[in-house]
GROMACS .gro file of C-alpha atoms in nm:
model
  402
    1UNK     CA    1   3.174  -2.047   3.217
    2UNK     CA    2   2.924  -2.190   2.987
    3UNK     CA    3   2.667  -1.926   3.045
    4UNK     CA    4   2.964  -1.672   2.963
    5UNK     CA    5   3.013  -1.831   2.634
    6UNK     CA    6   2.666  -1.858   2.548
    7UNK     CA    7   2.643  -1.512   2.566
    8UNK     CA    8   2.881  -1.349   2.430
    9UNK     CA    9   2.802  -1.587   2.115
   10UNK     CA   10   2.440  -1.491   2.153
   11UNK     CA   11   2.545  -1.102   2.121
   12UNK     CA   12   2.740  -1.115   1.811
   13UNK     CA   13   2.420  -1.116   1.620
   14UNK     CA   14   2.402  -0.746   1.792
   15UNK     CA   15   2.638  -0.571   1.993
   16UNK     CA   16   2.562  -0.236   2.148
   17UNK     CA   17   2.879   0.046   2.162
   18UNK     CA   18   2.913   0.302   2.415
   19UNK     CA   19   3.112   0.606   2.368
   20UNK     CA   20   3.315   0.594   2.731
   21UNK     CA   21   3.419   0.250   2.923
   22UNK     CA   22   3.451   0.380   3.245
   23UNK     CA   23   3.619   0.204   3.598
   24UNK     CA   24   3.610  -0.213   3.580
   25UNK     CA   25   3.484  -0.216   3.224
   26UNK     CA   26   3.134  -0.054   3.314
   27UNK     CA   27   3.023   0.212   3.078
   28UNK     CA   28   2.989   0.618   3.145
   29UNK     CA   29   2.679   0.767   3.145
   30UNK     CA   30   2.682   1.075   2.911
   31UNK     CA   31   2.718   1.373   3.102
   32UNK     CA   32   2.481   1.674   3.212
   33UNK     CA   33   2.328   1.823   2.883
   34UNK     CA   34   2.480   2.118   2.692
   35UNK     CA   35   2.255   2.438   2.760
   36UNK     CA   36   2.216   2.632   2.421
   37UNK     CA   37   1.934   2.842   2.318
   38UNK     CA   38   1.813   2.519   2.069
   39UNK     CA   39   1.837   2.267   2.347
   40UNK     CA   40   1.716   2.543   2.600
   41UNK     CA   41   1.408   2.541   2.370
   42UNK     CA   42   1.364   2.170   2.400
   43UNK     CA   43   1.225   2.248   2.733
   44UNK     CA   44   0.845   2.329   2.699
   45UNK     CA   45   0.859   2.581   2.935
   46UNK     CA   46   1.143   2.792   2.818
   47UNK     CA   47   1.013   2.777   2.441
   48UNK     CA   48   0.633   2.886   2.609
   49UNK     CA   49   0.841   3.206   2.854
   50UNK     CA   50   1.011   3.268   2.509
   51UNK     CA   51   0.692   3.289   2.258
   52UNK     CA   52   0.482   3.476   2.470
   53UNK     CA   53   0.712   3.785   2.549
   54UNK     CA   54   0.825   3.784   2.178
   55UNK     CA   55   0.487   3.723   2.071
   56UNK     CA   56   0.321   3.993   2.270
   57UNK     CA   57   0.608   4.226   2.225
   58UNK     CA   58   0.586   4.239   1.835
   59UNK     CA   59   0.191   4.222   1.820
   60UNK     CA   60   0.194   4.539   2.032
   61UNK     CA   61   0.146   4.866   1.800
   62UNK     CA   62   0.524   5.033   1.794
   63UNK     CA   63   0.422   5.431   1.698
   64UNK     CA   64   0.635   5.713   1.617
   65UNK     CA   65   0.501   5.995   1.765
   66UNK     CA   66   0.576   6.359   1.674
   67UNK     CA   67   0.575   6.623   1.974
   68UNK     CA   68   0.308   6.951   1.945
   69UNK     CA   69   0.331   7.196   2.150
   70UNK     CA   70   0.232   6.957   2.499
   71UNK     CA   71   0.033   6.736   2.270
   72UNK     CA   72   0.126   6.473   1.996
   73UNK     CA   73   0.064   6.336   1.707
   74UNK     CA   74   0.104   5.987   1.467
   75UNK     CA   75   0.430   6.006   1.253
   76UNK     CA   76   0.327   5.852   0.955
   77UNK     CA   77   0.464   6.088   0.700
   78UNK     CA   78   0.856   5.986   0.922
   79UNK     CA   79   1.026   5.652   0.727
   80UNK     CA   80   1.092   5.531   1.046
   81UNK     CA   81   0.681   5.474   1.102
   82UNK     CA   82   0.660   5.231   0.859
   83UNK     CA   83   0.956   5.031   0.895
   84UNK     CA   84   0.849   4.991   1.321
   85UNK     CA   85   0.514   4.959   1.194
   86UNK     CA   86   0.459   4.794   0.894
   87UNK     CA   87   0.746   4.656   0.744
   88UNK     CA   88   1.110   4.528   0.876
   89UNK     CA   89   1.274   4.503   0.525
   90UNK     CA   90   1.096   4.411   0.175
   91UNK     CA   91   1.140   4.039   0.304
   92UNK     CA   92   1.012   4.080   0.690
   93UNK     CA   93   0.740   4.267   0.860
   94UNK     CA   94   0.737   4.451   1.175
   95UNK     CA   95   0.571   4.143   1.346
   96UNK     CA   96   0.865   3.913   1.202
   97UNK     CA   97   1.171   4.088   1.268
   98UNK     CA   98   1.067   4.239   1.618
   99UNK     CA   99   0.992   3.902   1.736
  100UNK     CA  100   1.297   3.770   1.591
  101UNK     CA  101   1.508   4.026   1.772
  102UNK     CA  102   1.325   3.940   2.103
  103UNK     CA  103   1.397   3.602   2.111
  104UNK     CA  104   1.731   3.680   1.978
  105UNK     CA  105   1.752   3.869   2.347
  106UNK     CA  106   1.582   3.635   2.561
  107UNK     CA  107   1.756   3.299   2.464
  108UNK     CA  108   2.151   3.447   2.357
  109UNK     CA  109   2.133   3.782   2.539
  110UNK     CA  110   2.168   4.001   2.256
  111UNK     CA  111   1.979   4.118   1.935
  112UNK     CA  112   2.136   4.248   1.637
  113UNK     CA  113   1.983   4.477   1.301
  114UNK     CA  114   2.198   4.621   1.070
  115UNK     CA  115   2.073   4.950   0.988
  116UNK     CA  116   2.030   5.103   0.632
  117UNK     CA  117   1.957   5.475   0.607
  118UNK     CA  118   1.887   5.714   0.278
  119UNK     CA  119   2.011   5.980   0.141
  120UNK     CA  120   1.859   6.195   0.420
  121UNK     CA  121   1.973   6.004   0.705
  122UNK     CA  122   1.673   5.843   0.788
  123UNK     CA  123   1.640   5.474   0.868
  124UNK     CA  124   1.461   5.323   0.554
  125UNK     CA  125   1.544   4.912   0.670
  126UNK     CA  126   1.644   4.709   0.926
  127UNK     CA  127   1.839   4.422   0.874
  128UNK     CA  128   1.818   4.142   1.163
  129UNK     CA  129   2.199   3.975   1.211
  130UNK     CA  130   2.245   3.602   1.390
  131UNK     CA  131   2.370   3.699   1.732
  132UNK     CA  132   2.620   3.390   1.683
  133UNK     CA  133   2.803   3.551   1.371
  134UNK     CA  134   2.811   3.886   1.537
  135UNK     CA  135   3.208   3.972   1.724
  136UNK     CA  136   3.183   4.342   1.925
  137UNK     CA  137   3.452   4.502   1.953
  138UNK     CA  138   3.532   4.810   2.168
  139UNK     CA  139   3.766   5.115   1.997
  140UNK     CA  140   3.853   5.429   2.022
  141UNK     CA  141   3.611   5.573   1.746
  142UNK     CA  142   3.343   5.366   1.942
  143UNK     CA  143   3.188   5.017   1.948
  144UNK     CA  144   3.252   4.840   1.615
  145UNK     CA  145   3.038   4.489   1.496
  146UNK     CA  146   3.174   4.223   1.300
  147UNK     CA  147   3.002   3.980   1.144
  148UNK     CA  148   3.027   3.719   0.876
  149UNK     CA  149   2.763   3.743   0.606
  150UNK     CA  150   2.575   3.481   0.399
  151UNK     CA  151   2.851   3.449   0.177
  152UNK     CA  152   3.136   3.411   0.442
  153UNK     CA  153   3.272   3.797   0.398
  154UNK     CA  154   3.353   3.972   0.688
  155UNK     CA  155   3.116   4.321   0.779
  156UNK     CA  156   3.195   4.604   0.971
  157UNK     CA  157   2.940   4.836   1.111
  158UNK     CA  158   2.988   5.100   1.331
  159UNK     CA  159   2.773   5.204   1.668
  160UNK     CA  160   2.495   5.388   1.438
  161UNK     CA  161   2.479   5.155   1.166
  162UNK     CA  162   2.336   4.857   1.393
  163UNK     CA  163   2.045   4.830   1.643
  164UNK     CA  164   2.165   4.683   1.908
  165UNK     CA  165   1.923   4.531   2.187
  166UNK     CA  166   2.062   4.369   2.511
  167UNK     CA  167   1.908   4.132   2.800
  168UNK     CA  168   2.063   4.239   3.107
  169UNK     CA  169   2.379   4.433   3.086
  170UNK     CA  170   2.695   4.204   3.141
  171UNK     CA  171   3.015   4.360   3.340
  172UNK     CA  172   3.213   4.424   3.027
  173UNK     CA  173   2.961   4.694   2.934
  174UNK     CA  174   2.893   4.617   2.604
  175UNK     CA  175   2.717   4.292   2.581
  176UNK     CA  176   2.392   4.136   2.680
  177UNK     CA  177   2.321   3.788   2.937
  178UNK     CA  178   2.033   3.586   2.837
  179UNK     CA  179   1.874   3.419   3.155
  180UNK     CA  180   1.914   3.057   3.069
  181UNK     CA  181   2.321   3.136   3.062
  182UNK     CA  182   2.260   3.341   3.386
  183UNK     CA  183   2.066   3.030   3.498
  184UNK     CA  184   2.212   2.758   3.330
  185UNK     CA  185   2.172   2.487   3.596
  186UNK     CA  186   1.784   2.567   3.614
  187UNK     CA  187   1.782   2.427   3.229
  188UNK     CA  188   2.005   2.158   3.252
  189UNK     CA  189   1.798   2.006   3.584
  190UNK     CA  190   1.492   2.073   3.344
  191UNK     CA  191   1.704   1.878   3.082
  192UNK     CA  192   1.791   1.594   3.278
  193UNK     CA  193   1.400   1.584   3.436
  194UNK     CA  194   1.289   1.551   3.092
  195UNK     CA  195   1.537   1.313   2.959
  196UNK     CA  196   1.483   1.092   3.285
  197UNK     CA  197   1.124   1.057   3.156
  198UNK     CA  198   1.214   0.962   2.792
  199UNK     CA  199   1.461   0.690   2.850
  200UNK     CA  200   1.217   0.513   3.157
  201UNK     CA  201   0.940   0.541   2.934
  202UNK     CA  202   1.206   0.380   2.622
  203UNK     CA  203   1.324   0.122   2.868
  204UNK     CA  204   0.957  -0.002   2.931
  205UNK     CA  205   0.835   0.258   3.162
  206UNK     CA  206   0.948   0.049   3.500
  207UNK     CA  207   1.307   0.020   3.593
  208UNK     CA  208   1.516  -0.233   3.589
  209UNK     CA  209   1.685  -0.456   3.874
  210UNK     CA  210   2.032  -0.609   3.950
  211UNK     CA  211   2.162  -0.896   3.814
  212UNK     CA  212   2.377  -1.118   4.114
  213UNK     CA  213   2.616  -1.320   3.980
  214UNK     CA  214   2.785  -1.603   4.269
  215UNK     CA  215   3.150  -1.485   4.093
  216UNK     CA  216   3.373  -1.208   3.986
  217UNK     CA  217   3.309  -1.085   3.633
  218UNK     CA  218   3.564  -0.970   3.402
  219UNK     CA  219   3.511  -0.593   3.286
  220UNK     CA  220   3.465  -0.765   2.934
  221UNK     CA  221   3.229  -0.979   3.068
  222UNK     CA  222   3.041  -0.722   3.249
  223UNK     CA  223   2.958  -0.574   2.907
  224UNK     CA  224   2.881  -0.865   2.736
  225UNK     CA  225   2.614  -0.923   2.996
  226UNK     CA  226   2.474  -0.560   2.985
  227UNK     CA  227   2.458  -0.557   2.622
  228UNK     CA  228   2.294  -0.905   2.618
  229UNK     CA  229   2.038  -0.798   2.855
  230UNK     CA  230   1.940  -0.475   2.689
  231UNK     CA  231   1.924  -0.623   2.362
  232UNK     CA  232   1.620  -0.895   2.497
  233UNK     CA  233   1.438  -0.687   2.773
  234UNK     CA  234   1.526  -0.305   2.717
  235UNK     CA  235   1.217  -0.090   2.528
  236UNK     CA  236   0.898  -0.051   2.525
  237UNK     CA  237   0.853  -0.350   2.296
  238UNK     CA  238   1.009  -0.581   2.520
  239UNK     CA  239   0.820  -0.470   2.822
  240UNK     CA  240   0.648  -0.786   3.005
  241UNK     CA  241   0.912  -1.040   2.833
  242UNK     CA  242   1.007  -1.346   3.111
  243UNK     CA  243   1.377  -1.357   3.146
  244UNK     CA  244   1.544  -1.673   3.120
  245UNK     CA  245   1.887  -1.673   3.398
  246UNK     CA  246   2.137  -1.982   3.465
  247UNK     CA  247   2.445  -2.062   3.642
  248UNK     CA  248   2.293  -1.988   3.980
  249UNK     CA  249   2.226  -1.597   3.824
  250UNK     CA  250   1.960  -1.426   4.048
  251UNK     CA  251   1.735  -1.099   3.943
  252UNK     CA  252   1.664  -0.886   4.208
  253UNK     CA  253   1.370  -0.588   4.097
  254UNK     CA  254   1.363  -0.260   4.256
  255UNK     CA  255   1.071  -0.123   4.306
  256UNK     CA  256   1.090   0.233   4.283
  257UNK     CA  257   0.790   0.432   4.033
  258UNK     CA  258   0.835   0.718   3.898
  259UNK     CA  259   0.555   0.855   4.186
  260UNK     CA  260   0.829   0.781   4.472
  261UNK     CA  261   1.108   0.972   4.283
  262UNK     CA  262   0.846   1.263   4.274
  263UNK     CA  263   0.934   1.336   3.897
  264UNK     CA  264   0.584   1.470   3.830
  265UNK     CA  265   0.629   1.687   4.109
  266UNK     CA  266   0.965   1.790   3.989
  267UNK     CA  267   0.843   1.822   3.623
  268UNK     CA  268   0.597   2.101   3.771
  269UNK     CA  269   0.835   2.235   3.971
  270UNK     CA  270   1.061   2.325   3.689
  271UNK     CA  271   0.793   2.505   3.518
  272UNK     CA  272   0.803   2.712   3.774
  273UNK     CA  273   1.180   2.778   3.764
  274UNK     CA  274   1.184   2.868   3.451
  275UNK     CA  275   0.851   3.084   3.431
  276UNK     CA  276   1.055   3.213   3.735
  277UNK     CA  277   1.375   3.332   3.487
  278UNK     CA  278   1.162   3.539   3.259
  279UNK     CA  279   0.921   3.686   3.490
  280UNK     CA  280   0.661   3.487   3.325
  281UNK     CA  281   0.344   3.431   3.512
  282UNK     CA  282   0.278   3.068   3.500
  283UNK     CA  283  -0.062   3.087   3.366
  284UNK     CA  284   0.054   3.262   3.019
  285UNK     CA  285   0.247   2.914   2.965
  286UNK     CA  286  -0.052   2.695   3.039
  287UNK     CA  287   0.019   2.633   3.414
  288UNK     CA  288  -0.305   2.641   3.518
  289UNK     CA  289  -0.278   2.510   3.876
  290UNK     CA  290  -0.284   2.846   4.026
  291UNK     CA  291  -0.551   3.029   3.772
  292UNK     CA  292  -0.853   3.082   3.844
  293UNK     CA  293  -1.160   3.389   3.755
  294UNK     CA  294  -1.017   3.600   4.046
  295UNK     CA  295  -0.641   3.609   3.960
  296UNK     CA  296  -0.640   3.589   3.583
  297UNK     CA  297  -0.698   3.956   3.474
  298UNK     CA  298  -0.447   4.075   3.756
  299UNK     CA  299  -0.179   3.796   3.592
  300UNK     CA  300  -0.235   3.947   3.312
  301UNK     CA  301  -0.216   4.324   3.422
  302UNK     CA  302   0.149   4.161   3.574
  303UNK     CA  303   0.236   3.967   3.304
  304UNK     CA  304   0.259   4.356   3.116
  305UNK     CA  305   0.366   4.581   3.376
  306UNK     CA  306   0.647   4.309   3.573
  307UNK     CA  307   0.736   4.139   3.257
  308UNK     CA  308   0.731   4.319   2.968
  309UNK     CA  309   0.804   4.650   3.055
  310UNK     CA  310   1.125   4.646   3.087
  311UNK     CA  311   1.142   4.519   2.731
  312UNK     CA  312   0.915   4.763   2.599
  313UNK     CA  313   1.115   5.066   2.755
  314UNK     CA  314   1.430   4.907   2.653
  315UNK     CA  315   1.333   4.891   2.288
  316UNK     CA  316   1.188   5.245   2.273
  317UNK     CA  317   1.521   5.389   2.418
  318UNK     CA  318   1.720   5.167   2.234
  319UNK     CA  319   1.537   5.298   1.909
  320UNK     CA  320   1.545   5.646   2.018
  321UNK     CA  321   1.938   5.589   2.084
  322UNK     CA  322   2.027   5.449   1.782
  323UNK     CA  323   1.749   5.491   1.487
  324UNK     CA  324   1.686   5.877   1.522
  325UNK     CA  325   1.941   6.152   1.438
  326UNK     CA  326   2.054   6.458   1.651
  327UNK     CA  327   1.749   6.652   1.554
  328UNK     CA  328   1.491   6.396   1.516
  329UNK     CA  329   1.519   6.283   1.887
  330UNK     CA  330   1.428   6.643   1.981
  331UNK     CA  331   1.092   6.612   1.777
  332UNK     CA  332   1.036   6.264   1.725
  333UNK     CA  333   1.029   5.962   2.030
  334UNK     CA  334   0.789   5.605   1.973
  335UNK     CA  335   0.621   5.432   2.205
  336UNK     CA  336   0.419   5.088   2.260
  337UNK     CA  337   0.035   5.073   2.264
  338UNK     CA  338  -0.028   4.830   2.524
  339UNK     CA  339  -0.424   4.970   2.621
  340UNK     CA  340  -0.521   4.633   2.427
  341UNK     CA  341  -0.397   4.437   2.663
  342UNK     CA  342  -0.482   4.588   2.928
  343UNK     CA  343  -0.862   4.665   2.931
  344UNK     CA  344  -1.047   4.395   3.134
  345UNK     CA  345  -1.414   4.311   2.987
  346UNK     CA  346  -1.682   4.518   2.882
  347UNK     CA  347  -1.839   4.631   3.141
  348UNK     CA  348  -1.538   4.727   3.319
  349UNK     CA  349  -1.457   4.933   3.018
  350UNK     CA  350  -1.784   5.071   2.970
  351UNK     CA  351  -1.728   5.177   3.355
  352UNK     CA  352  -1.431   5.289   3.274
  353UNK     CA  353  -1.500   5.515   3.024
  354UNK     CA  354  -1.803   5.645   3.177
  355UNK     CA  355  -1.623   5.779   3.506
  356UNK     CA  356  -1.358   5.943   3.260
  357UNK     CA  357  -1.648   6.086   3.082
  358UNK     CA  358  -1.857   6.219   3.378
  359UNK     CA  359  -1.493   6.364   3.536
  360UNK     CA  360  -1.454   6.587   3.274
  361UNK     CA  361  -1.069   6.389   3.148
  362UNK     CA  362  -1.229   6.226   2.866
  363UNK     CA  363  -1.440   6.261   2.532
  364UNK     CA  364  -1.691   6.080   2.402
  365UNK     CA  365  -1.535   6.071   2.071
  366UNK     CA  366  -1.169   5.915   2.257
  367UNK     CA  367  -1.363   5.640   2.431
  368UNK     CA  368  -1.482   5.551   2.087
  369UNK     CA  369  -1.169   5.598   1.928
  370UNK     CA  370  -1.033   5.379   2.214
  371UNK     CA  371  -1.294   5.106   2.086
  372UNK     CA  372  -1.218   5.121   1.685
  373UNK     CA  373  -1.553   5.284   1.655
  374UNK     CA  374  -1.634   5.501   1.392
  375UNK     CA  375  -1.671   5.868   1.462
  376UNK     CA  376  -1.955   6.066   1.535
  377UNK     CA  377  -2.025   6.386   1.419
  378UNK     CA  378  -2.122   6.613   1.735
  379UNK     CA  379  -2.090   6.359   1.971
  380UNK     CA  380  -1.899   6.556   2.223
  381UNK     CA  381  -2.136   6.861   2.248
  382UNK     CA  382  -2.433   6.594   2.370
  383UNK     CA  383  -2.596   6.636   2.732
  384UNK     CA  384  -2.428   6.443   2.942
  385UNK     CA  385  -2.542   6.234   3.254
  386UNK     CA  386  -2.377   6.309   3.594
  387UNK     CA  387  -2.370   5.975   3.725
  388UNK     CA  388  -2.105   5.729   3.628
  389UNK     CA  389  -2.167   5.384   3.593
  390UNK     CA  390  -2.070   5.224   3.867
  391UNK     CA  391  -1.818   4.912   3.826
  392UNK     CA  392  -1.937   4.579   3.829
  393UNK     CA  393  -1.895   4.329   4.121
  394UNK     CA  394  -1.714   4.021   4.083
  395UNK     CA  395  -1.966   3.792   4.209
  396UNK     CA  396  -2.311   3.854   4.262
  397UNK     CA  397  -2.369   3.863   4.644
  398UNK     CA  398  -2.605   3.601   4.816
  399UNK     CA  399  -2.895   3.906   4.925
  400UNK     CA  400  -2.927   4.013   4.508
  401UNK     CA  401  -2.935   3.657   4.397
  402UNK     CA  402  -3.188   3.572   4.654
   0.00000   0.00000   0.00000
């Protein structure tokens, strides 16, 4: 046919390859997308679910405390202080590696720091390992972890000499599942959703229609065409170009927006989904849809006591497990500082501490310590009053404003 020939000549100036040639000569489309923890990140919403629970996680104050008597008391004079405090290694800070080994959890399930002690036992570093290097082992001395170093030698380190943090506890007993391989098909439909978008708004934001031909077409032919077609009206610079057909070709459009496939809906939906997987609340990723003055401090009461909780308590155990000797975990435990987050505004604390002051179950001198305020000398033998004051209202009713 002389259209035929004019095209395939036409296309030898540029010829587009596909990996596949599926059934009658018409190419595959690539398959569903790989779910890893880098293209699980590619997804907004699972890099937003992972930053803010690692985030928050490491900001929060990690304290060894030292038991007295029914009371207790800041280990700072223990090694182990400064290294969940301060400083990771001489290369990383607390902030660093903690958040490191959270993510490590949340997106592969597992979080790995070798341990280095001194000459007393005491843990004077901590070492964060690529969960991806690291092979566990189970044997009868105990758990044993492989892994392959910067310079490709092989390490062993046995159960105490590694700090071992899991997701969710798989049925083998030993290792960790990350949601997004618990949930892999939420990701991939996220995936797919988002590469939908890309490659309509590539192809000139509108899709394309069917070409009728009034014959059969050869498979070559049929790829000839396709390629020819793409290469003149595919892209956003080709958008609004007039097509040109012959040979009694017709173009039929379909008119189908990305509004009648509901893919902004679904786009929002899968925010949800995934906020969903990590017991995010969607307003700490910058869903905002459901936010508003009346639900945001309760979100956020949630977002520490449904979500990060577990994570906190897992850490502390996992520290107390693994970081402290026989005798230290009889003396020593740590625990997160999460009060920071937690206090509403100022007036509710200033209520707050009132009522706890008036009670009798606080001090002066601990509400200010609460605050980062500087002490005062005799500040707890002052008169006190014996009303509290009382909380503020929400909203100022209609009878006081009038």
């Amino acid at each position: 046919m002389p259209m035929m020939r004019r095209i395939l000549s036409a296309i030898g100036l540029e010829r587009r390859t596909w990996s596949n040639t599926g059934m009658n000569g018409w190419p595959e489309l690539p398959g569903p997308s790989v779910v890893t923890p880098a293209t699980a990140q590619g997804v907004s919403a699972v890099y937003a679910c992972v930053q803010a629970v690692s985030e928050t996680v490491a900001s929060l104050p990690l304290v060894l405390h030292r038991r007295m008597d029914g009371d207790r008391e800041r280990a700072t004079d223990h090694p182990l202080y400064r290294v969940l405090h301060d400083q990771f290694n001489p290369e990383l800070t607390a902030l660093e590696g903690r958040e490191y080994l959270m993510a490590c959890v949340l997106l592969k399930g597992n979080g790995y720091a070798r341990v280095v002690r001194g000459w007393d036992g005491q843990v004077r570093e901590l070492h964060p390992i690529a969960p991806d290097t690291v092979q566990v082992r189970r044997t009868p001395a105990g758990l044993v972890y492989e892994y392959s170093d910067g310079t490709g030698t092989l390490q062993r380190l046995l159960a105490h000499e590694v700090l071992h943090l899991r997701h969710r506890l798989a049925d083998d007993g030993i290792m960790g599942v990350s949601p997004i391989t618990a949930a892999r098909g939420v990701i991939e439909l996220a995936l797919s959703e988002q590469d939908h978008g890309r490659n309509t708004f590539n192809n000139g934001a509108k899709l394309l229609g069917i070409l009728k031909f009034p014959g059969k077409l050869k498979p070559e032919q049929r790829v000839a065409i396709r390629d020819s077609w793409a290469s003149q009206h595919a892209g956003s610079a080709n958008a609004g170009r007039t097509a040109v057909l012959e040979e009694g070709v017709d173009y039929q459009a379909i008119s189908m927006s990305l509004e009648d496939a509901q893919w902004i809906a679904a786009r929002q939906f899968s925010v949800e989904e995934v906020c969903r997987l990590f017991r995010v609340p969607p307003t700490m990723v910058g869903d905002l849809r459901h936010g508003n003055y009346s639900n945001s401090v309760e979100l956020a009461r949630q977002f520490v006591t449904l979500s990060l909780r577990r994570h906190l308590v897992a850490i502390e155990q996992a520290i107390h497990k693994q970081l402290l000797t026989e005798a230290g975990r009889r003396t020593y435990f740590c625990e997160h500082v999460v009060e920071g987050i937690l206090r509403g505004d100022s007036a509710n604390r200033a209520a707050f501490y009132s009522s706890g002051i008036t009670a009798g179950w606080m001090l002066p001198s601990e509400a200010r310590k609460l605050e980062n305020l500087p002490v005062i000398e005799g500040i707890d033998n002052q008169p006190r009053q014996d009303t509290a004051t009382p909380a503020p209202l929400p909203y100022p009713s209609k009878e006081a404003a009038a």
